[in-house]
Coordinates of C-alpha atoms in Angstrom, one line a residue:
X1 CA 88.1 69.2 118.7
X2 CA 91.1 70.7 120.0
X3 CA 93.5 69.4 121.7
X4 CA 95.3 69.6 125.2
X5 CA 97.6 72.6 123.5
X6 CA 94.2 74.7 123.7
X7 CA 94.6 76.5 126.6
X8 CA 98.4 76.9 126.1
X9 CA 100.0 80.3 124.9
X10 CA 103.0 79.5 123.1
X11 CA 101.9 80.5 119.0
X12 CA 104.5 77.3 118.5
X13 CA 101.9 74.9 120.5
X14 CA 98.6 76.9 119.3
X15 CA 99.7 76.2 116.0
X16 CA 99.1 72.7 116.8
X17 CA 95.9 72.7 119.2
X18 CA 93.4 72.0 116.1
X19 CA 96.3 68.4 114.9
X20 CA 93.8 65.7 115.1
X21 CA 97.0 64.6 117.2
X22 CA 95.6 64.2 120.9
X23 CA 99.0 66.6 122.0
X24 CA 99.6 67.2 125.3
X25 CA 102.0 69.9 126.3
X26 CA 104.6 68.8 128.7
X27 CA 103.4 67.7 132.0
X28 CA 103.0 65.5 134.3
X29 CA 99.4 64.3 133.3
X30 CA 100.7 63.2 130.1
X31 CA 103.1 60.6 131.9
X32 CA 100.9 59.8 134.4
X33 CA 98.5 58.9 131.1
X34 CA 101.2 56.5 129.5
X35 CA 102.2 54.4 132.7
X36 CA 98.4 53.9 133.4
X37 CA 98.3 53.1 129.7
X38 CA 101.4 51.3 129.8
X39 CA 102.2 53.8 126.2
X40 CA 105.2 55.0 124.6
X41 CA 105.3 59.3 124.8
X42 CA 105.8 60.7 121.4
X43 CA 107.8 64.0 122.4
X44 CA 108.0 66.8 119.2
X45 CA 110.1 69.4 119.8
X46 CA 109.7 72.4 117.9
X47 CA 109.5 76.2 117.4
X48 CA 106.5 78.1 115.7
X49 CA 108.8 79.8 112.8
X50 CA 110.7 76.4 111.7
X51 CA 110.2 75.7 107.9
X52 CA 109.9 71.4 108.4
X53 CA 108.1 71.6 111.5
X54 CA 105.3 73.2 109.2
X55 CA 106.2 70.5 106.2
X56 CA 106.4 67.6 109.0
X57 CA 102.9 69.1 110.5
X58 CA 101.2 69.2 107.0
X59 CA 102.5 65.8 105.9
X60 CA 101.9 64.1 109.1
X61 CA 100.6 66.5 112.3
X62 CA 97.5 67.1 110.3
X63 CA 97.1 63.9 108.2
X64 CA 94.0 61.5 109.8
X65 CA 95.2 58.3 109.4
X66 CA 99.1 59.3 110.9
X67 CA 97.0 61.1 113.4
X68 CA 94.5 58.0 114.4
X69 CA 98.2 55.9 114.8
X70 CA 100.2 58.6 117.4
X71 CA 96.8 58.2 119.3
X72 CA 95.8 54.6 119.1
X73 CA 99.8 54.0 120.1
X74 CA 101.3 57.1 122.2
X75 CA 101.1 59.7 124.4
X76 CA 102.0 62.8 121.8
X77 CA 103.7 65.6 123.7
X78 CA 104.4 69.0 122.0
X79 CA 107.3 71.0 123.4
X80 CA 108.0 74.6 122.2
X81 CA 111.8 74.5 121.9
X82 CA 112.2 78.4 123.2
X83 CA 110.2 78.3 126.2
X84 CA 111.5 75.2 127.0
X85 CA 115.8 75.5 126.4
X86 CA 116.1 72.7 129.0
X87 CA 113.9 70.2 127.6
X88 CA 115.3 71.3 124.4
X89 CA 118.9 70.6 125.8
X90 CA 118.7 67.2 127.3
X91 CA 116.8 65.7 124.7
X92 CA 118.5 67.4 121.5
X93 CA 122.3 65.8 123.0
X94 CA 119.8 62.3 123.0
X95 CA 119.3 63.0 119.1
X96 CA 122.3 64.2 118.6
X97 CA 123.9 60.7 120.6
X98 CA 121.4 58.9 118.2
X99 CA 121.9 60.4 115.2
X100 CA 125.4 62.4 115.0
X101 CA 123.3 65.1 114.0
X102 CA 120.4 67.4 115.3
X103 CA 117.6 69.8 114.3
X104 CA 114.3 70.6 114.6
X105 CA 111.8 69.2 114.8
X106 CA 112.9 67.0 117.1
X107 CA 111.3 64.1 117.2
X108 CA 112.1 61.8 120.0
X109 CA 110.2 58.7 122.2
X110 CA 110.7 57.7 125.4
X111 CA 109.5 55.8 127.9
X112 CA 106.7 57.0 130.6
X113 CA 109.9 57.6 133.0
X114 CA 110.8 60.1 130.7
X115 CA 113.6 57.6 129.4
X116 CA 114.7 57.9 125.5
X117 CA 114.9 55.1 123.4
X118 CA 114.9 56.5 119.8
X119 CA 115.2 59.6 118.0
X120 CA 115.3 61.7 115.3
X121 CA 114.7 64.8 113.4
X122 CA 112.0 65.4 110.4
X123 CA 110.1 62.5 109.3
X124 CA 108.5 62.1 105.7
X125 CA 105.1 60.8 105.5
X126 CA 106.1 58.2 103.4
X127 CA 109.6 56.3 102.7
X128 CA 112.6 58.4 100.9
X129 CA 115.2 57.0 100.1
X130 CA 116.8 54.8 102.9
X131 CA 114.4 56.9 105.4
X132 CA 111.2 55.3 106.6
X133 CA 108.6 57.2 106.1
X134 CA 106.6 58.4 109.6
X135 CA 104.0 55.9 110.0
X136 CA 106.0 53.3 108.8
X137 CA 108.4 54.2 111.9
X138 CA 105.3 54.2 114.0
X139 CA 104.6 51.2 113.5
X140 CA 107.7 49.9 114.2
X141 CA 108.2 50.8 117.2
X142 CA 104.5 50.1 118.7
X143 CA 105.2 46.8 117.3
X144 CA 108.7 46.3 119.0
X145 CA 107.3 47.7 122.4
X146 CA 104.8 45.0 122.3
X147 CA 107.1 42.4 122.0
X148 CA 110.4 42.8 122.5
X149 CA 110.6 46.2 125.2
X150 CA 113.7 44.9 126.6
X151 CA 116.0 44.9 122.8
X152 CA 113.8 48.1 122.1
X153 CA 114.9 49.7 125.5
X154 CA 118.4 48.7 125.6
X155 CA 119.6 51.9 123.3
X156 CA 118.1 54.2 126.0
X157 CA 120.1 53.4 129.0
X158 CA 123.5 53.1 127.2
X159 CA 122.2 56.6 125.7
X160 CA 121.9 58.4 129.7
X161 CA 124.6 57.2 130.9
X162 CA 127.4 57.9 128.4
X163 CA 125.7 61.4 128.2
X164 CA 125.2 61.3 132.5
X165 CA 128.9 60.9 132.6
X166 CA 130.0 63.4 130.3
X167 CA 133.2 64.6 131.1
X168 CA 133.8 67.8 133.9
X169 CA 136.6 69.9 135.6
X170 CA 138.5 72.3 134.2
X171 CA 141.7 73.2 132.7
X172 CA 144.2 76.6 132.4
X173 CA 142.7 79.4 130.0
X174 CA 145.7 79.9 128.6
X175 CA 146.1 82.8 126.7
X176 CA 147.7 80.1 124.0
X177 CA 144.1 79.2 123.3
X178 CA 143.1 83.0 122.1
X179 CA 145.9 82.2 119.1
X180 CA 145.0 78.5 118.2
X181 CA 141.1 79.9 117.6
X182 CA 142.8 82.7 115.1
X183 CA 144.6 80.1 113.6
X184 CA 141.0 77.6 113.2
X185 CA 139.3 80.1 111.9
X186 CA 142.1 81.1 109.4
X187 CA 141.9 77.5 108.1
X188 CA 137.6 77.0 108.3
X189 CA 137.5 80.8 106.1
X190 CA 136.6 80.9 103.2
X191 CA 138.4 83.8 101.3
X192 CA 135.8 83.5 98.2
X193 CA 132.9 84.0 99.8
X194 CA 132.8 84.5 103.2
X195 CA 132.0 82.6 106.5
X196 CA 133.4 79.9 107.6
X197 CA 133.1 76.2 106.4
X198 CA 131.1 74.9 103.2
X199 CA 127.2 75.6 103.5
X200 CA 125.2 75.8 105.2
X201 CA 126.6 79.2 106.4
X202 CA 125.3 81.0 109.7
X203 CA 126.3 83.9 110.6
X204 CA 127.5 83.2 114.4
X205 CA 128.0 86.9 115.3
X206 CA 130.3 86.1 118.3
X207 CA 132.9 85.0 115.6
X208 CA 133.4 87.8 113.7
X209 CA 132.9 90.1 117.3
X210 CA 136.2 87.9 118.6
X211 CA 138.4 88.6 115.7
X212 CA 137.2 92.2 115.4
X213 CA 138.6 92.2 119.3
X214 CA 141.8 90.5 118.8
X215 CA 142.8 92.5 115.9
X216 CA 142.1 95.5 117.5
X217 CA 143.8 94.7 120.8
X218 CA 146.7 92.4 118.8
X219 CA 147.1 93.8 115.4
X220 CA 146.7 90.6 112.9
X221 CA 145.5 92.4 110.1
X222 CA 144.2 88.8 108.5
X223 CA 141.2 89.0 111.4
X224 CA 139.7 91.9 110.5
X225 CA 140.1 91.1 106.5
X226 CA 138.1 88.0 107.3
X227 CA 135.6 89.4 109.6
X228 CA 134.9 92.2 106.9
X229 CA 135.1 90.0 104.0
X230 CA 132.1 88.0 105.6
X231 CA 130.0 90.7 107.0
X232 CA 130.2 92.3 103.6
X233 CA 129.5 89.3 102.0
X234 CA 126.4 88.6 104.3
X235 CA 125.3 92.0 103.4
X236 CA 125.7 92.1 99.6
X237 CA 123.7 88.6 99.8
X238 CA 120.1 87.3 100.1
X239 CA 120.8 87.0 104.0
X240 CA 120.1 90.5 104.3
X241 CA 116.3 91.6 103.0
X242 CA 117.9 94.5 100.6
X243 CA 114.2 95.5 101.1
X244 CA 113.0 96.2 104.3
X245 CA 116.3 95.8 106.3
X246 CA 117.1 92.5 109.1
X247 CA 119.2 89.2 108.3
X248 CA 117.7 86.1 107.6
X249 CA 118.9 83.0 110.4
X250 CA 121.2 81.4 107.7
X251 CA 122.1 80.8 104.2
X252 CA 121.6 77.3 102.4
X253 CA 124.4 78.3 99.9
X254 CA 128.3 79.4 100.6
X255 CA 127.8 82.5 98.9
X256 CA 125.0 84.1 101.9
X257 CA 122.8 84.2 98.9
X258 CA 119.9 82.1 99.6
X259 CA 118.8 82.0 103.0
X260 CA 116.4 80.1 105.3
X261 CA 113.8 83.1 105.1
X262 CA 112.6 83.0 108.9
X263 CA 114.6 86.4 110.7
X264 CA 115.2 85.6 114.6
X265 CA 115.6 88.0 117.3
X266 CA 118.8 87.2 118.5
X267 CA 120.4 86.6 115.1
X268 CA 119.6 90.5 114.3
X269 CA 120.9 91.9 117.4
X270 CA 124.2 90.2 117.4
X271 CA 124.7 91.2 114.7
X272 CA 124.0 94.4 115.1
X273 CA 127.5 94.1 117.6
X274 CA 128.9 93.1 114.7
X275 CA 128.0 96.1 112.4
X276 CA 128.9 98.5 114.8
X277 CA 132.1 96.8 115.6
X278 CA 133.3 97.3 112.2
X279 CA 132.1 100.5 111.7
X280 CA 134.2 101.4 114.9
X281 CA 136.7 99.6 113.4
X282 CA 137.6 100.2 109.9
X283 CA 134.8 103.9 110.2
X284 CA 133.2 102.1 106.5
X285 CA 129.6 103.7 106.8
X286 CA 127.9 101.5 105.0
X287 CA 128.1 99.0 108.3
X288 CA 126.7 101.5 110.2
X289 CA 124.0 101.9 107.3
X290 CA 123.3 97.9 108.2
X291 CA 122.8 98.3 111.8
X292 CA 120.5 100.3 111.8
X293 CA 118.6 99.4 108.9
X294 CA 118.2 96.6 110.9
X295 CA 117.2 98.2 113.9
X296 CA 115.0 100.1 112.2
X297 CA 113.2 96.5 110.8
X298 CA 112.8 95.8 114.4
X299 CA 111.7 98.6 115.7
X300 CA 109.5 98.5 113.2
X301 CA 107.7 95.1 112.6
X302 CA 108.8 93.2 115.7
X303 CA 108.8 95.6 118.7
X304 CA 105.4 95.3 120.8
X305 CA 103.8 98.8 122.0
X306 CA 104.8 97.7 125.6
X307 CA 108.5 98.0 124.9
X308 CA 109.5 94.1 124.0
X309 CA 110.6 92.7 121.4
X310 CA 108.9 89.4 119.1
X311 CA 110.9 86.6 119.0
X312 CA 110.7 85.9 115.2
X313 CA 108.9 86.0 111.6
X314 CA 108.2 83.0 109.5
X315 CA 109.8 81.4 107.4
X316 CA 106.7 80.4 105.2
X317 CA 104.2 82.4 104.1
X318 CA 100.5 81.7 102.1
X319 CA 102.2 77.6 102.9
X320 CA 105.4 78.5 100.8
X321 CA 108.9 79.0 101.8
X322 CA 110.3 82.4 101.0
X323 CA 107.0 83.6 99.3
X324 CA 107.0 86.7 101.0
X325 CA 110.8 87.6 99.9
X326 CA 110.7 86.8 96.2
X327 CA 109.8 88.7 93.2
X328 CA 109.7 88.6 89.2
X329 CA 110.8 91.2 86.8
X330 CA 107.8 92.1 85.7
X331 CA 106.0 93.0 89.0
X332 CA 108.9 95.1 89.9
X333 CA 108.4 96.9 86.5
X334 CA 104.6 97.1 86.8
X335 CA 104.8 98.5 90.2
X336 CA 107.8 101.0 89.3
X337 CA 107.5 101.8 86.2
X338 CA 109.5 101.0 82.5
X339 CA 112.9 102.6 83.3
X340 CA 112.9 102.8 87.2
X341 CA 111.9 99.4 87.6
X342 CA 114.4 97.7 84.7
X343 CA 117.0 100.0 86.5
X344 CA 116.2 98.3 90.3
X345 CA 116.0 94.3 88.7
X346 CA 119.3 95.5 87.1
X347 CA 120.8 96.6 90.7
X348 CA 119.3 93.4 92.6
X349 CA 120.4 90.7 90.3
X350 CA 115.8 90.4 89.5
X351 CA 116.2 88.5 86.2
X352 CA 114.0 86.4 83.6
X353 CA 115.7 82.9 85.1
X354 CA 115.4 84.1 88.4
X355 CA 117.9 82.5 91.7
X356 CA 115.3 80.5 93.7
X357 CA 113.0 78.0 92.6
X358 CA 112.4 80.4 89.1
X359 CA 111.7 84.1 91.3
X360 CA 114.5 85.6 92.7
X361 CA 115.5 87.2 96.2
X362 CA 117.1 90.3 95.5
X363 CA 120.5 90.7 96.8
X364 CA 124.3 92.8 95.4
X365 CA 126.2 90.2 94.8
X366 CA 127.2 92.0 91.1
X367 CA 126.7 95.5 92.3
X368 CA 127.5 97.9 94.4
X369 CA 126.5 98.0 97.9
X370 CA 127.7 101.7 98.6
X371 CA 125.2 102.7 95.6
X372 CA 121.8 104.9 97.7
X373 CA 120.8 105.4 94.1
X374 CA 117.8 103.2 95.2
X375 CA 116.6 104.1 98.7
X376 CA 114.4 106.5 97.6
X377 CA 112.3 103.0 95.8
X378 CA 112.8 100.6 98.5
X379 CA 109.9 101.8 100.6
X380 CA 107.5 101.2 98.0
X381 CA 109.2 98.1 96.9
X382 CA 108.4 97.3 100.6
X383 CA 105.0 98.3 101.2
X384 CA 103.9 96.7 97.8
X385 CA 105.4 93.2 99.1
X386 CA 103.4 93.7 102.2
X387 CA 100.4 93.8 100.0
X388 CA 100.7 90.3 98.4
X389 CA 101.1 88.3 101.7
X390 CA 101.8 88.1 105.3
X391 CA 104.4 86.8 107.0
X392 CA 103.7 85.1 110.7
X393 CA 104.9 86.6 113.9
X394 CA 105.7 84.7 116.8
X395 CA 104.9 87.2 118.9
X396 CA 106.3 85.5 122.6
X397 CA 109.0 88.0 124.1
X398 CA 112.0 86.1 125.3
X399 CA 113.8 87.2 128.0
X400 CA 117.0 86.0 126.5
X401 CA 116.6 87.6 123.3
X402 CA 115.2 90.3 124.1
X403 CA 117.8 91.2 126.5
X404 CA 121.0 90.9 123.4
X405 CA 118.1 93.2 121.5
X406 CA 118.7 95.6 124.2
X407 CA 122.4 95.6 124.1
X408 CA 122.9 95.8 120.6
X409 CA 120.3 99.2 120.8
X410 CA 123.0 100.2 122.9
X411 CA 126.0 100.0 121.4
X412 CA 124.2 100.8 118.0
X413 CA 123.7 104.6 120.4
X414 CA 127.0 104.9 121.3
X415 CA 128.4 104.7 117.2
X416 CA 125.1 106.4 115.7
X417 CA 125.0 109.1 118.6
X418 CA 121.1 108.6 117.9
X419 CA 118.9 109.0 120.7
X420 CA 116.0 106.8 119.3
X421 CA 118.0 103.2 119.7
X422 CA 118.5 104.3 123.3
X423 CA 114.9 105.2 124.2
X424 CA 114.0 101.6 123.0
X425 CA 116.5 99.9 124.9
X426 CA 115.4 101.1 127.7
X427 CA 111.8 100.8 127.2
X428 CA 112.1 97.5 126.6
X429 CA 114.4 97.0 129.9
X430 CA 111.8 98.8 131.2
X431 CA 109.1 95.7 130.1
X432 CA 111.9 93.1 131.1
X433 CA 111.6 94.3 134.3
X434 CA 107.5 95.0 135.3
X435 CA 106.7 91.2 132.8
X436 CA 109.7 89.0 133.3
X437 CA 110.8 90.2 136.6
X438 CA 108.4 88.5 139.7
X439 CA 110.8 90.4 142.8
X440 CA 112.2 87.2 143.3
X441 CA 113.1 85.3 139.8
X442 CA 113.4 86.1 136.2
X443 CA 110.9 83.8 133.5
X444 CA 111.5 83.2 130.1
X445 CA 108.6 84.2 128.1
X446 CA 105.8 86.4 128.2
X447 CA 102.6 85.9 125.7
X448 CA 99.0 86.7 126.2
X449 CA 99.2 88.7 129.6
X450 CA 100.7 85.3 131.4
X451 CA 104.3 84.5 132.1
X452 CA 106.2 81.0 131.3
X453 CA 108.8 78.8 133.1
X454 CA 111.2 80.3 136.2
X455 CA 114.3 81.7 133.7
X456 CA 117.4 79.3 133.0
X457 CA 120.7 80.1 133.1
X458 CA 120.3 81.8 129.4
X459 CA 117.9 84.5 130.7
X460 CA 120.0 85.6 133.5
X461 CA 123.5 85.7 131.6
X462 CA 121.5 87.6 129.2
X463 CA 119.9 90.2 131.3
X464 CA 123.1 90.6 133.5
X465 CA 124.9 91.2 129.4
X466 CA 122.1 94.4 128.6
X467 CA 122.2 95.7 132.4
X468 CA 125.8 96.4 131.7
X469 CA 125.3 97.0 127.7
X470 CA 122.9 100.4 129.8
X471 CA 125.5 100.7 131.7
X472 CA 128.1 102.1 129.0
X473 CA 125.5 103.3 127.5
X474 CA 124.6 105.9 130.6
X475 CA 126.9 105.2 133.3
X476 CA 123.4 105.2 135.6
X477 CA 124.7 103.1 138.5
X478 CA 120.8 101.5 138.6
X479 CA 121.8 99.1 135.9
X480 CA 125.9 98.1 137.3
X481 CA 123.3 97.6 140.7
X482 CA 120.9 95.4 138.6
X483 CA 123.8 93.8 137.1
X484 CA 125.2 92.3 140.6
X485 CA 121.7 91.7 141.6
X486 CA 121.4 89.4 138.9
X487 CA 124.9 88.3 138.7
X488 CA 124.5 86.8 142.5
X489 CA 121.6 85.6 142.0
X490 CA 123.2 83.5 139.2
X491 CA 125.5 82.3 141.5
X492 CA 123.2 81.3 143.7
X493 CA 121.0 79.3 141.2
X494 CA 122.8 77.6 138.5
X495 CA 126.8 77.5 139.9
X496 CA 128.5 74.3 140.5
X497 CA 130.2 75.1 143.2
X498 CA 132.3 72.1 143.9
X499 CA 132.6 71.2 140.2
X500 CA 132.8 74.5 138.2
X501 CA 130.4 76.3 135.8
X502 CA 126.8 76.7 135.4
X503 CA 124.1 74.5 135.1
X504 CA 121.3 75.5 132.3
X505 CA 118.6 75.0 135.2
X506 CA 118.4 75.4 139.0
X507 CA 117.3 73.3 141.9
X508 CA 113.4 74.8 141.9
X509 CA 112.9 73.8 138.2
X510 CA 111.5 70.8 136.8
X511 CA 114.5 67.9 137.4
X512 CA 115.5 65.9 133.9
X513 CA 116.8 63.3 133.3
X514 CA 120.1 65.1 133.0
X515 CA 121.3 68.4 134.2
X516 CA 123.1 69.5 131.3
X517 CA 125.8 72.7 132.0
X518 CA 126.4 74.0 128.0
X519 CA 129.3 75.8 126.7
X520 CA 129.4 75.1 123.4
X521 CA 128.1 78.7 121.6
X522 CA 126.1 78.0 118.2
X523 CA 123.5 79.9 117.1
X524 CA 123.6 81.8 120.2
X525 CA 126.5 82.5 122.8
X526 CA 125.9 79.4 125.6
X527 CA 125.3 80.6 129.0
X528 CA 128.5 79.7 130.3
X529 CA 130.1 81.6 127.6
X530 CA 127.8 85.1 128.7
X531 CA 128.8 84.5 132.5
X532 CA 132.1 84.3 131.5
X533 CA 132.4 87.8 129.6
X534 CA 130.1 89.1 132.7
X535 CA 132.3 88.5 135.4
X536 CA 135.4 89.5 133.7
X537 CA 133.7 92.9 133.2
X538 CA 132.4 92.9 136.6
X539 CA 135.9 92.3 138.1
X540 CA 136.7 95.9 136.1
X541 CA 133.9 97.9 136.8
X542 CA 133.2 97.1 140.1
X543 CA 135.2 94.8 141.8
X544 CA 138.6 92.9 140.9
X545 CA 138.8 91.3 144.2
X546 CA 134.9 90.1 144.8
X547 CA 134.6 88.8 141.0
X548 CA 138.0 88.4 139.8
X549 CA 138.4 84.6 141.3
X550 CA 135.3 83.9 140.0
X551 CA 136.1 84.9 136.4
X552 CA 139.2 83.3 136.6
X553 CA 137.3 79.7 137.7
X554 CA 134.7 80.1 134.8
X555 CA 137.6 80.6 132.3
X556 CA 139.5 77.9 133.6
X557 CA 136.1 75.6 133.5
X558 CA 135.2 76.6 129.7
X559 CA 138.8 75.9 129.1
X560 CA 138.5 72.6 129.3
X561 CA 136.1 72.2 126.3
X562 CA 137.0 75.3 124.2
X563 CA 140.8 73.2 124.5
X564 CA 139.2 70.6 121.5
X565 CA 137.9 73.4 119.0
X566 CA 138.4 76.7 120.7
X567 CA 136.4 78.1 117.1
X568 CA 133.1 76.8 118.5
X569 CA 133.8 78.8 121.8
X570 CA 133.7 82.6 120.5
X571 CA 132.4 84.0 123.1
X572 CA 134.5 82.7 126.1
X573 CA 137.5 83.9 123.6
X574 CA 136.0 87.2 123.8
X575 CA 136.1 86.8 127.5
X576 CA 139.6 85.4 127.8
X577 CA 140.4 88.1 125.7
X578 CA 139.1 91.0 127.9
X579 CA 140.5 89.3 130.7
X580 CA 144.3 89.0 129.6
X581 CA 144.4 91.6 127.4
X582 CA 142.2 93.9 129.9
X583 CA 140.6 97.6 128.2
X584 CA 141.3 100.8 129.6
X585 CA 139.9 101.6 133.1
X586 CA 139.1 105.0 133.4
X587 CA 137.7 106.4 136.3
X588 CA 136.0 110.0 136.3
X589 CA 135.4 112.3 138.7
X590 CA 133.1 115.1 138.0
X591 CA 132.1 118.3 139.3
X592 CA 128.5 118.1 138.7
X593 CA 126.3 115.3 138.0
X594 CA 125.2 116.6 134.5
X595 CA 128.5 116.6 133.1
X596 CA 128.6 112.4 132.7
X597 CA 125.2 112.5 130.4
X598 CA 127.9 112.9 126.6
X599 CA 130.3 110.9 128.5
X600 CA 129.1 107.5 126.8
X601 CA 129.4 108.4 123.8
X602 CA 133.0 110.3 124.0
X603 CA 134.8 107.1 125.1
X604 CA 135.6 103.8 123.3
X605 CA 132.5 100.9 123.9
X606 CA 135.2 98.5 125.6
X607 CA 136.4 100.9 127.9
X608 CA 135.7 100.0 131.5
X609 CA 134.3 103.4 132.7
X610 CA 133.8 104.1 136.5
X611 CA 132.6 107.7 137.7
X612 CA 133.7 108.8 141.0
X613 CA 132.4 111.6 143.8
X614 CA 135.8 114.0 144.5
X615 CA 137.6 113.8 147.0
X616 CA 140.0 111.0 148.8
X617 CA 142.4 109.5 146.2
X618 CA 140.3 110.6 143.3
X619 CA 140.4 114.7 143.7
X620 CA 139.5 116.9 140.9
X621 CA 142.3 118.8 139.2
X622 CA 142.0 122.2 138.5
X623 CA 138.8 122.1 139.7
X624 CA 137.0 120.1 136.3
X625 CA 136.2 116.8 135.3
X626 CA 139.2 114.9 135.3
X627 CA 140.2 111.4 134.4
X628 CA 142.2 108.4 135.7
X629 CA 143.3 106.5 133.0
X630 CA 144.9 103.1 133.6
X631 CA 145.5 100.2 131.2
X632 CA 147.2 96.8 133.1
X633 CA 149.1 97.8 136.1
X634 CA 150.0 101.0 134.9
X635 CA 148.2 104.5 135.0
X636 CA 148.7 107.5 133.6
X637 CA 148.9 110.9 135.7
X638 CA 145.3 112.6 136.1
X639 CA 144.6 114.8 133.4
X640 CA 141.1 117.0 132.5
X641 CA 141.2 116.1 128.6
X642 CA 140.3 112.7 127.8
X643 CA 143.5 111.1 126.2
X644 CA 143.0 109.2 123.3
X645 CA 142.8 105.6 123.9

């Protein structure tokens, strides 16, 4: 029989709607029942393409015996972390406080008043080594709940008090933070395999965006080398899907060979940005090709007909992790013929021994990635792969992730000059305004004709980021106007005017046990870091008087946290670099509006471009398009030909 999730729209929740566990969505009904029946709450947080979420579901949540224990002793709640980032943030902080680490699935035990008293991540069905089995854990918690509740709940107050009184405040965003971050990246860098630290290795493209920007602004060959080595290794390894394009979520090994096979929209958006920037810096065609193949994968496999983009493709297929992506030499020889098949196998490292559980992840770690002689075979292999088994698609459309992809497509349009990428960005933006904006507020998600929760800080910050990217790619004033409108909304909904920074959720959201201000740039830039970048950019494009003080205060707020570990705050560093070492500001005076159409393709993307009508302090020179170029506090004389910037 379906449980209480049967009417939800989240693909993750619907995956559990037929479980024997009597799952509830997060809401008052579940907590009311817990209070009336005097039961603790078991909260499970995950997402639809999460491999270990699937494993725990198959082992425990689909198991009638385990479900019987949960149904008898607990009220169970399922949450999709991508639709409720507020719950995920609060209870992941709890999980990290209890265990020292986090991840998904998150398994949290709460009182009916939503106070956490025990937390962990994946629990196996039966005891493994020193880790308790899930059924064993349920029995222990039930026994303590009934017989010694005060001892069981003792840590809850300590943890909540610790998190509630987390440090707040501001520091001075000194330029020395930039150099401190560069030095830290150098210490963490893996010169042999690229990336930072050991396995697992996440792409973290915002780190690379900062290093590339630092190299362009301040020199430092090592910054370019670290970024380029990492991007090249990710492109050569199995993290990149050589058959169909696009990148998987992270590498389980130090070489970027064996990925965690799910593909996330936000990773691919940020990686498109990074490959565009390294192409702009080096002019190596291979990097532009990587960005284009990634974007083409998104447009082919993750674009909704109406214009938005789906969230993710699953790591598992047919119940097996990575099955969709793996090959044997024999099947490719059968598909391509003895000669072409053998050559294809050699080029992509496909051997009898295999490189993943006896089969092969195609890679170019031992081949020349610039060799394009096999491109003509890729479509055949890709179609064959699709015929073997299908990948589950999480087709909900998330505002924040779509906004990052809109920005990425705009940037790709600027470097590739391919109109299809700008057209796709505009369609996705139109979808957001038609389906995820109600005239007064943004919303988190859209699926099956229904909006999700009202938008959080990340949704607003990313959408502003997208509007600024669209303005940069088109110079259409409407996008800049929307960016300002959203910025005003963000300030009114989320800003902590007294202590600085922005809260994750607003006053009109459900009040939780904590009200976090996320600052750390993890797999995605935090909303606070994105807002720092947005405010700096608006100060350059619109009004230094209006946005300058706001950007300075936001940078100071983030500096307090970033000082402890600057390499973990790359988007903030990028904003600080733009603020302290701003790009050229070009005021363009046009005799005719039509002349603006090609300008975004002729100017560096970092340039702050402002269009003016002739007259006043910006007259036309010689009756032709006139450029007024300023950098810092100095300006060049007006010219009719765009100078080299």
